[in-house]
Short mmCIF file of C-alpha atoms in Angstrom, two decimals:
data_model
loop_
_atom_site.label_atom_id
_atom_site.label_comp_id
_atom_site.label_asym_id
_atom_site.label_seq_id
_atom_site.Cartn_x
_atom_site.Cartn_y
_atom_site.Cartn_z
CA MET V 1 88.50 43.69 36.36
CA SER V 2 90.18 46.60 37.12
CA TRP V 3 91.89 48.09 40.44
CA LYS V 4 89.31 50.72 40.74
CA LYS V 5 86.61 48.35 39.95
CA THR V 6 87.95 45.93 42.51
CA TRP V 7 87.35 48.72 45.67
CA ASN V 8 83.79 49.40 44.91
CA VAL V 9 82.71 45.78 44.18
CA GLY V 10 84.57 45.65 47.83
CA VAL V 11 82.99 48.16 49.92
CA ASN V 12 79.18 47.44 48.55
CA MET V 13 80.37 43.94 49.88
CA GLY V 14 81.75 45.27 53.24
CA LEU V 15 84.98 43.80 52.21
CA PHE V 16 86.54 46.90 52.59
CA SER V 17 86.29 49.71 55.54
CA VAL V 18 85.47 53.16 54.67
CA SER V 19 88.33 54.15 56.29
CA ASN V 20 90.29 52.25 54.46
CA LYS V 21 89.74 54.27 50.92
CA THR V 22 92.38 56.62 51.22
CA LYS V 23 94.86 53.92 51.57
CA ILE V 24 93.36 51.15 48.74
CA THR V 25 93.51 55.00 46.58
CA SER V 26 96.33 55.77 47.38
CA PHE V 27 97.80 52.35 46.99
CA LEU V 28 95.91 52.50 43.50
CA ASN V 29 97.39 56.22 42.36
CA ILE V 30 100.92 54.71 42.58
CA TYR V 31 100.19 51.06 41.03
CA SER V 32 98.47 53.43 38.01
CA PHE V 33 101.75 56.05 37.91
CA MET V 34 104.22 52.38 37.85
CA SER V 35 101.83 50.75 35.06
CA SER V 36 101.30 53.51 33.19
CA SER V 37 103.47 55.75 30.57
CA PHE V 38 102.73 59.41 31.04
CA ASN V 39 102.08 61.81 28.46
CA TYR V 40 102.94 65.51 28.80
CA ILE V 41 102.07 68.14 25.84
CA SER V 42 102.54 71.39 26.36
CA TRP V 43 100.90 73.91 23.51
CA ASN V 44 101.05 77.70 22.95
CA CYS V 45 97.58 77.77 22.04
CA ARG V 46 97.09 81.31 21.37
CA GLY V 47 94.90 82.21 23.59
CA GLY V 48 91.03 81.45 22.27
CA LEU V 49 89.56 79.10 25.09
CA SER V 50 85.79 80.62 25.44
CA PHE V 51 85.32 79.21 21.63
CA ALA V 52 83.76 76.07 21.67
CA ARG V 53 86.15 75.10 17.74
CA LYS V 54 89.59 75.38 20.23
CA GLN V 55 87.45 73.81 23.56
CA ARG V 56 86.40 70.58 21.12
CA THR V 57 90.45 70.76 19.28
CA ILE V 58 91.86 70.41 22.88
CA ARG V 59 89.89 67.83 24.73
CA SER V 60 90.08 65.79 21.39
CA ILE V 61 94.13 66.25 21.42
CA VAL V 62 94.04 65.42 25.64
CA ARG V 63 92.00 62.37 24.87
CA ASN V 64 93.49 60.87 21.32
CA ASN V 65 96.68 61.26 23.72
CA SER V 66 95.92 59.73 26.43
CA VAL V 67 96.91 62.52 28.34
CA SER V 68 98.61 62.97 31.75
CA LEU V 69 98.73 66.51 32.04
CA LEU V 70 98.10 69.00 29.59
CA CYS V 71 99.93 72.92 29.86
CA LEU V 72 98.07 75.57 27.55
CA LEU V 73 100.48 78.46 27.22
CA GLU V 74 99.49 82.30 26.10
CA SER V 75 95.81 81.42 27.67
CA LYS V 76 94.98 85.77 27.57
CA LYS V 77 92.73 84.17 30.58
CA GLU V 78 93.02 86.72 33.39
CA SER V 79 90.29 83.31 35.79
CA ILE V 80 90.93 79.99 35.66
CA ASP V 81 87.46 78.09 37.19
CA ASP V 82 86.40 74.36 37.07
CA PHE V 83 84.14 75.31 34.40
CA LEU V 84 86.52 76.00 31.78
CA CYS V 85 88.41 72.82 32.78
CA CYS V 86 85.91 70.74 32.06
CA ARG V 87 84.84 71.99 28.67
CA LEU V 88 88.93 71.58 28.21
CA TRP V 89 89.12 68.65 30.09
CA PRO V 90 87.40 65.21 28.68
CA PHE V 91 87.77 63.26 32.19
CA LEU V 92 86.04 63.67 35.43
CA ASP V 93 89.01 63.67 37.57
CA PHE V 94 91.40 66.08 36.94
CA ASP V 95 92.95 69.11 38.98
CA TYR V 96 94.67 72.33 37.12
CA CYS V 97 96.09 75.80 38.52
CA TYR V 98 97.21 78.86 36.53
CA SER V 99 99.12 82.06 36.26
CA PRO V 100 97.21 84.66 35.52
CA SER V 101 97.59 86.15 32.39
CA SER V 102 98.04 90.44 32.27
CA GLY V 103 95.50 91.85 30.55
CA ALA V 104 95.92 90.25 27.42
CA SER V 105 99.12 88.52 27.41
CA GLY V 106 100.84 85.67 28.43
CA GLY V 107 98.75 82.90 30.94
CA ILE V 108 99.83 79.97 31.84
CA ILE V 109 96.68 76.51 31.89
CA CYS V 110 97.93 72.85 33.68
CA ILE V 111 95.44 70.63 34.33
CA TRP V 112 96.12 67.08 35.02
CA ASP V 113 94.27 63.77 35.47
CA LYS V 114 94.79 63.54 39.61
CA ASN V 115 93.63 59.35 39.06
CA LEU V 116 97.71 58.92 38.06
CA PHE V 117 98.94 61.59 40.24
CA SER V 118 99.17 65.08 42.60
CA PRO V 119 101.42 67.92 42.39
CA VAL V 120 103.29 68.12 46.28
CA LEU V 121 104.48 71.49 45.26
CA ILE V 122 103.48 73.66 42.92
CA SER V 123 105.41 77.07 42.52
CA LYS V 124 103.83 79.87 40.29
CA HIS V 125 105.71 82.97 38.56
CA LYS V 126 103.97 84.76 35.33
CA ASN V 127 106.34 83.22 33.11
CA TRP V 128 106.20 79.10 34.36
CA ILE V 129 104.52 77.20 36.49
CA SER V 130 106.37 74.18 38.43
CA LEU V 131 104.90 71.38 39.24
CA ASP V 132 107.12 68.61 42.52
CA PHE V 133 105.62 64.85 42.10
CA THR V 134 106.93 61.54 42.59
CA GLY V 135 106.35 58.25 42.04
CA ASN V 136 107.82 55.29 42.06
CA ALA V 137 109.68 56.76 44.63
CA ILE V 138 110.76 59.30 41.99
CA PRO V 139 110.84 62.62 42.59
CA PHE V 140 110.10 64.73 39.45
CA ARG V 141 109.27 68.73 38.77
CA ILE V 142 107.43 69.80 35.32
CA ILE V 143 108.43 73.33 34.54
CA CYS V 144 105.76 74.86 31.56
CA VAL V 145 107.18 78.22 30.50
CA TYR V 146 106.25 80.73 28.48
CA ALA V 147 109.09 83.02 28.05
CA SER V 148 108.34 86.29 26.72
CA CYS V 149 109.19 88.01 23.94
CA CYS V 150 111.19 90.89 25.29
CA TYR V 151 114.86 90.09 25.28
CA ILE V 152 115.32 91.99 28.52
CA GLU V 153 112.72 90.05 30.37
CA THR V 154 114.14 86.60 29.54
CA ALA V 155 117.89 87.52 30.30
CA ALA V 156 116.19 87.99 33.35
CA LEU V 157 113.97 84.74 33.01
CA TRP V 158 116.81 82.72 32.86
CA ASP V 159 118.54 83.90 36.36
CA LEU V 160 115.09 83.45 38.08
CA LEU V 161 114.65 80.06 37.01
CA LYS V 162 117.85 78.84 37.20
CA PRO V 163 117.68 78.17 41.05
CA VAL V 164 114.20 76.30 40.52
CA LEU V 165 116.23 73.87 37.97
CA THR V 166 119.32 73.16 40.74
CA VAL V 167 117.11 70.73 43.35
CA ASP V 168 117.85 67.34 44.03
CA ARG V 169 115.14 65.96 41.72
CA ASN V 170 115.07 64.88 37.87
CA CYS V 171 114.05 68.20 35.95
CA ILE V 172 112.00 68.50 32.84
CA LEU V 173 111.65 71.64 31.76
CA ILE V 174 109.61 72.50 28.05
CA GLY V 175 107.36 75.02 26.35
CA ASP V 176 107.76 78.12 24.94
CA PHE V 177 111.20 79.91 25.54
CA ASN V 178 110.30 82.33 22.26
CA GLU V 179 114.30 82.04 21.67
CA ILE V 180 116.28 79.70 19.56
CA LEU V 181 120.20 78.09 19.99
CA LEU V 182 121.63 78.29 16.93
CA PRO V 183 121.34 80.38 13.15
CA SER V 184 119.80 77.36 11.59
CA GLU V 185 116.81 77.69 13.82
CA ARG V 186 115.60 80.34 12.46
CA LEU V 187 114.52 80.49 8.47
CA HIS V 188 116.80 83.08 6.89
CA TYR V 189 118.86 83.12 9.47
CA ASN V 190 122.62 83.62 9.64
CA SER V 191 124.11 85.44 12.49
CA TYR V 192 124.62 85.22 16.87
CA SER V 193 122.67 86.50 18.77
CA THR V 194 123.37 88.28 22.64
CA SER V 195 120.11 87.13 23.12
CA MET V 196 120.79 83.92 21.81
CA ARG V 197 124.00 83.01 23.78
CA LEU V 198 122.57 84.14 27.23
CA PHE V 199 119.71 81.38 26.67
CA SER V 200 122.91 79.07 25.16
CA GLU V 201 125.11 79.65 28.58
CA PHE V 202 121.00 79.13 31.22
CA ILE V 203 121.13 75.64 29.19
CA ASN V 204 124.89 74.83 29.92
CA ALA V 205 124.50 76.02 33.62
CA SER V 206 122.10 74.59 34.35
CA ASN V 207 123.52 70.70 33.42
CA LEU V 208 119.92 70.70 30.94
CA ILE V 209 119.93 68.16 28.29
CA GLU V 210 117.64 68.90 25.06
CA SER V 211 114.85 66.11 24.18
CA PRO V 212 115.19 65.80 20.00
CA LEU V 213 111.92 66.32 18.56
CA GLN V 214 110.43 64.32 16.06
CA GLY V 215 108.78 64.88 13.91
CA ARG V 216 108.77 68.62 12.86
CA PHE V 217 112.02 71.19 12.92
CA PHE V 218 110.24 74.33 13.27
CA THR V 219 107.54 74.57 15.60
CA TRP V 220 105.83 78.00 14.90
CA GLU V 221 105.49 79.53 11.58
CA ASN V 222 104.30 82.62 9.96
CA SER V 223 103.46 83.70 6.72
CA ILE V 224 107.49 84.83 6.50
CA SER V 225 109.02 83.39 9.46
CA LYS V 226 109.17 79.65 10.76
CA SER V 227 111.55 79.34 14.32
CA LYS V 228 112.05 75.87 16.67
CA ILE V 229 111.22 78.12 19.90
CA ASP V 230 109.36 75.25 21.52
CA ARG V 231 111.11 72.73 22.89
CA CYS V 232 111.67 70.49 26.09
CA PHE V 233 114.99 70.03 28.39
CA ILE V 234 115.61 67.51 30.80
CA THR V 235 118.05 66.76 33.55
CA ASP V 236 120.08 63.45 32.69
CA GLY V 237 118.26 62.02 35.91
CA VAL V 238 114.90 62.00 33.40
CA VAL V 239 117.47 60.10 30.92
CA SER V 240 118.33 57.23 33.43
CA GLU V 241 114.66 56.53 34.86
CA TRP V 242 112.91 56.58 31.45
CA PRO V 243 115.61 55.44 28.70
CA ASN V 244 112.84 55.43 26.47
CA CYS V 245 111.69 59.13 26.55
CA TYR V 246 110.48 59.91 23.25
CA LEU V 247 108.97 63.81 22.29
CA SER V 248 106.30 64.50 19.19
CA ALA V 249 105.22 67.24 17.67
CA LEU V 250 101.27 67.31 16.62
CA PRO V 251 99.20 68.95 14.13
CA ARG V 252 99.27 72.40 14.41
CA ASN V 253 95.34 73.33 15.02
CA PHE V 254 94.62 76.77 15.53
CA SER V 255 97.14 78.16 16.23
CA ASP V 256 101.33 79.10 15.12
CA HIS V 257 102.83 77.01 17.64
CA VAL V 258 102.69 73.11 17.48
CA PRO V 259 102.11 71.24 20.32
CA LEU V 260 104.92 69.39 21.68
CA ARG V 261 103.69 65.29 23.49
CA LEU V 262 106.19 64.08 25.87
CA ARG V 263 105.83 60.13 26.72
CA SER V 264 107.64 59.15 29.29
CA GLN V 265 108.29 55.12 28.00
CA VAL V 266 108.09 54.62 24.52
CA VAL V 267 109.61 50.86 23.27
CA ILE V 268 109.99 49.93 19.62
CA ASP V 269 111.31 47.29 18.65
CA TRP V 270 113.18 47.41 15.04
CA GLY V 271 114.67 43.56 15.86
CA PRO V 272 118.15 42.68 15.58
CA LYS V 273 120.71 45.94 15.77
CA PRO V 274 123.58 46.01 13.12
CA PHE V 275 126.29 45.16 14.41
CA LYS V 276 129.07 47.29 14.74
CA SER V 277 133.25 47.93 15.54
CA ILE V 278 133.60 48.98 18.75
CA ASN V 279 137.13 50.97 18.97
CA ALA V 280 137.95 49.57 22.33
CA TRP V 281 138.44 46.28 20.70
CA TRP V 282 141.07 47.26 18.72
CA GLU V 283 142.89 48.31 22.22
CA HIS V 284 142.81 44.54 23.16
CA LYS V 285 146.18 43.35 22.38
CA ASP V 286 144.99 39.75 20.76
CA PHE V 287 142.32 41.81 18.32
CA LYS V 288 143.98 42.79 15.25
CA SER V 289 145.76 39.10 15.25
CA PHE V 290 142.45 37.03 16.26
CA VAL V 291 140.80 38.53 13.42
CA SER V 292 143.63 38.33 10.62
CA GLU V 293 143.53 34.70 12.17
CA SER V 294 139.67 34.35 11.82
CA TRP V 295 139.47 35.92 7.85
CA LEU V 296 141.84 33.34 7.11
CA SER V 297 140.30 30.52 8.45
CA ILE V 298 137.01 31.51 6.52
CA SER V 299 136.04 28.51 3.19
CA ASP V 300 137.63 31.37 0.22
CA GLN V 301 134.47 29.60 -1.04
CA LEU V 302 132.46 31.83 0.72
CA ASN V 303 131.34 35.35 -1.43
CA PHE V 304 132.54 38.29 0.20
CA VAL V 305 129.42 39.13 1.68
CA ASP V 306 129.19 35.67 3.45
CA LYS V 307 132.85 35.67 4.10
CA LEU V 308 132.52 39.20 5.90
CA ARG V 309 129.07 37.91 8.44
CA SER V 310 131.13 34.26 9.49
CA LEU V 311 133.59 37.15 10.84
CA ARG V 312 131.01 39.04 12.48
CA ALA V 313 129.43 35.93 14.06
CA LEU V 314 133.38 35.36 15.21
CA ILE V 315 133.73 39.08 16.70
CA LYS V 316 130.85 38.41 18.59
CA GLN V 317 131.18 35.35 20.28
CA TRP V 318 135.59 36.60 20.82
CA ASN V 319 133.88 40.08 22.40
CA LEU V 320 131.37 37.39 24.38
CA ASN V 321 134.31 35.08 25.62
CA VAL V 322 137.45 36.90 25.79
CA PHE V 323 136.93 41.58 25.95
CA GLY V 324 133.93 40.37 28.48
CA ASN V 325 131.77 42.95 30.15
CA LEU V 326 133.68 46.57 30.73
CA ASN V 327 131.54 46.89 33.58
CA HIS V 328 131.60 43.48 35.48
CA LYS V 329 136.10 42.84 34.69
CA LEU V 330 136.35 46.82 36.14
CA ASP V 331 133.92 45.83 38.89
CA SER V 332 136.54 42.95 40.22
CA THR V 333 139.15 44.59 39.27
CA LEU V 334 138.02 47.34 42.25
CA GLN V 335 136.82 44.64 44.50
CA ALA V 336 140.48 43.26 43.49
CA ILE V 337 142.35 46.07 45.00
CA HIS V 338 139.62 47.09 48.06
CA MET V 339 140.59 43.60 49.36
CA LEU V 340 143.76 43.55 49.16
CA GLU V 341 143.91 47.70 50.12
CA SER V 342 142.29 46.01 53.33
CA THR V 343 145.02 43.51 53.92
CA SER V 344 148.16 46.34 53.73
CA ASP V 345 146.51 48.01 56.31
CA LEU V 346 146.71 45.14 58.74
CA GLN V 347 150.03 44.20 57.27
CA ASP V 348 152.37 43.83 54.58
CA LEU V 349 151.96 43.11 51.64
CA SER V 350 154.37 40.95 50.11
CA ASP V 351 155.78 41.22 47.36
CA SER V 352 154.08 39.07 45.22
CA ASP V 353 151.28 41.04 46.29
CA LYS V 354 152.87 44.18 45.59
CA ALA V 355 152.98 42.83 42.28
CA VAL V 356 149.42 41.97 42.01
CA LEU V 357 148.47 45.02 43.56
CA SER V 358 150.49 47.12 40.43
CA ALA V 359 148.86 45.06 37.90
CA LEU V 360 145.23 44.91 39.33
CA HIS V 361 145.62 49.22 39.98
CA SER V 362 147.30 48.81 35.47
CA ASP V 363 144.25 46.74 34.82
CA SER V 364 141.98 48.56 36.41
CA TYR V 365 143.19 52.34 34.49
CA ARG V 366 142.25 50.50 31.36
CA PHE V 367 139.52 49.53 31.79
CA SER V 368 138.32 52.20 32.65
CA LYS V 369 139.21 54.28 29.64
CA GLN V 370 138.03 51.41 27.47
CA LEU V 371 134.97 51.99 29.11
CA GLU V 372 135.89 56.10 28.53
CA SER V 373 136.02 55.43 24.91
CA LEU V 374 133.17 52.74 24.26
CA TRP V 375 130.75 55.79 25.53
CA HIS V 376 132.53 58.75 24.01
CA GLN V 377 131.69 56.06 20.65
CA LYS V 378 128.14 56.43 21.67
CA SER V 379 127.80 59.63 23.05
CA ARG V 380 130.19 61.26 20.27
CA VAL V 381 131.24 64.60 22.08
CA ASN V 382 134.58 65.73 22.57
CA TRP V 383 134.57 66.57 25.96
CA SER V 384 136.04 63.73 26.74
CA PHE V 385 139.21 65.14 25.44
CA LEU V 386 139.46 67.65 27.77
CA GLY V 387 139.67 65.56 30.13
CA ASP V 388 135.66 65.13 31.48
CA ARG V 389 134.89 61.74 32.64
CA ASN V 390 131.41 62.14 34.28
CA ALA V 391 129.88 59.20 32.95
CA LYS V 392 126.24 59.36 33.66
CA PHE V 393 126.11 62.72 31.20
CA PHE V 394 128.42 60.40 28.46
CA HIS V 395 125.36 57.59 28.82
CA SER V 396 122.89 60.61 28.83
CA ILE V 397 124.15 61.95 25.74
CA ALA V 398 124.13 58.53 24.40
CA SER V 399 120.59 57.79 25.03
CA VAL V 400 119.64 61.22 23.65
CA HIS V 401 121.77 60.83 20.37
CA SER V 402 119.53 57.08 19.52
CA LYS V 403 116.11 59.60 19.95
CA THR V 404 117.93 61.60 17.57
CA ASN V 405 118.72 59.04 15.09
CA LEU V 406 114.93 57.23 15.72
CA MET V 407 112.95 57.16 12.66
CA THR V 408 109.16 57.23 13.58
CA ALA V 409 107.73 57.15 10.54
CA ILE V 410 108.39 58.28 6.30
CA SER V 411 105.86 59.61 3.48
CA ILE V 412 105.68 58.32 0.39
CA ASP V 413 104.05 59.61 -2.37
CA GLY V 414 101.70 60.69 0.09
CA ASN V 415 101.34 57.57 2.57
CA LEU V 416 102.16 57.37 5.68
CA PHE V 417 104.54 53.76 7.35
CA ASP V 418 104.97 54.29 10.90
CA THR V 419 105.37 50.81 12.26
CA PRO V 420 108.91 49.01 12.14
CA LEU V 421 107.87 46.31 9.69
CA ASP V 422 106.38 49.11 7.26
CA ILE V 423 109.79 51.47 7.40
CA LYS V 424 111.58 48.41 6.81
CA GLN V 425 110.07 47.37 3.54
CA GLN V 426 109.94 50.53 2.25
CA VAL V 427 113.79 51.45 2.89
CA ALA V 428 114.37 48.17 1.34
CA LEU V 429 111.89 48.37 -2.13
CA PHE V 430 113.76 52.47 -2.47
CA PHE V 431 116.82 50.68 -1.86
#
């Protein structure tokens, strides 16, 4: 029986007092937040919300994708009421806010499931709506953006958004930015513009990371052009809290923009991970000799592939028993340094203790360099060569790269395969 049914039965039987309903409802909301995967959809619907055909399309998108929060851009509506939202949202328990259009230009509508969360702060501007909410004691801010096509207005918009993003919250910036970052993101376009440069500077200054889009590259198209102008940016805290968050594109339907769907937690089991050589291994003084001796110890009666498999198993065992967990090694080394330095505050260290302390500092530096090498290898960015040691940043970049490399579905002869087992079988058959 669900929590809501339990509450209703309890009230009818007199087990819960009505005065405790607020507390129980609050608990149910927190329980739902912690146990559910949140689904956010941002879509430039290009108006037409008064037509039954588009209303049915939006209701179907919300229902089929279990949407928690819906952001409709370019609503072209100066006013929104409960009746219209009921036509767009297929469930009863909802709340909404909106930024009105200027005549038939612009307009943003946000509708959310208030059983899952309720914003603690709503900020509205003609080009964005910001929603603050807290779930599992984690503060989040979602900003739904609809940027103008005018270069001067978008330049001013980036300056206005910077303080909105400079908060002690995990931020998600999603919507239609009406601008690209690279020439390749617009069909038949091969140069950089001033507006592109300002957009890129805004993203870098705000410490935003783009969430890779699965399923499509261009998000807007007309009869002669295509562009990637609908996108989602997140702060590194979002990657830390939701390492498996996932951005995908839905069918365009009755608009020239594709809807973007951001899911907070998506876990796909692809089976065992393939073996990869770690650069930090080669910095270990014993690794090269270990590999050489291990290769010679493997029976020559095995074929080459089987010998590589045996070597891989030996290296994995060496990594576990000898190389060890770098994070644990660094933590224990720093703790040992702390204890010796604490002792030196009260009395002079002996020569042997000084030698140990010197060796510990050397080990600490070596483990730190190996960790940097490990995360740089995973993130594949060049900033570490310039002295940046922001480990949290590299962890976030590595997580984003894993999403970029994620294969969610393949199409073969018009047939779509979207489960890990089917995709692996089709790839094996192809090769």
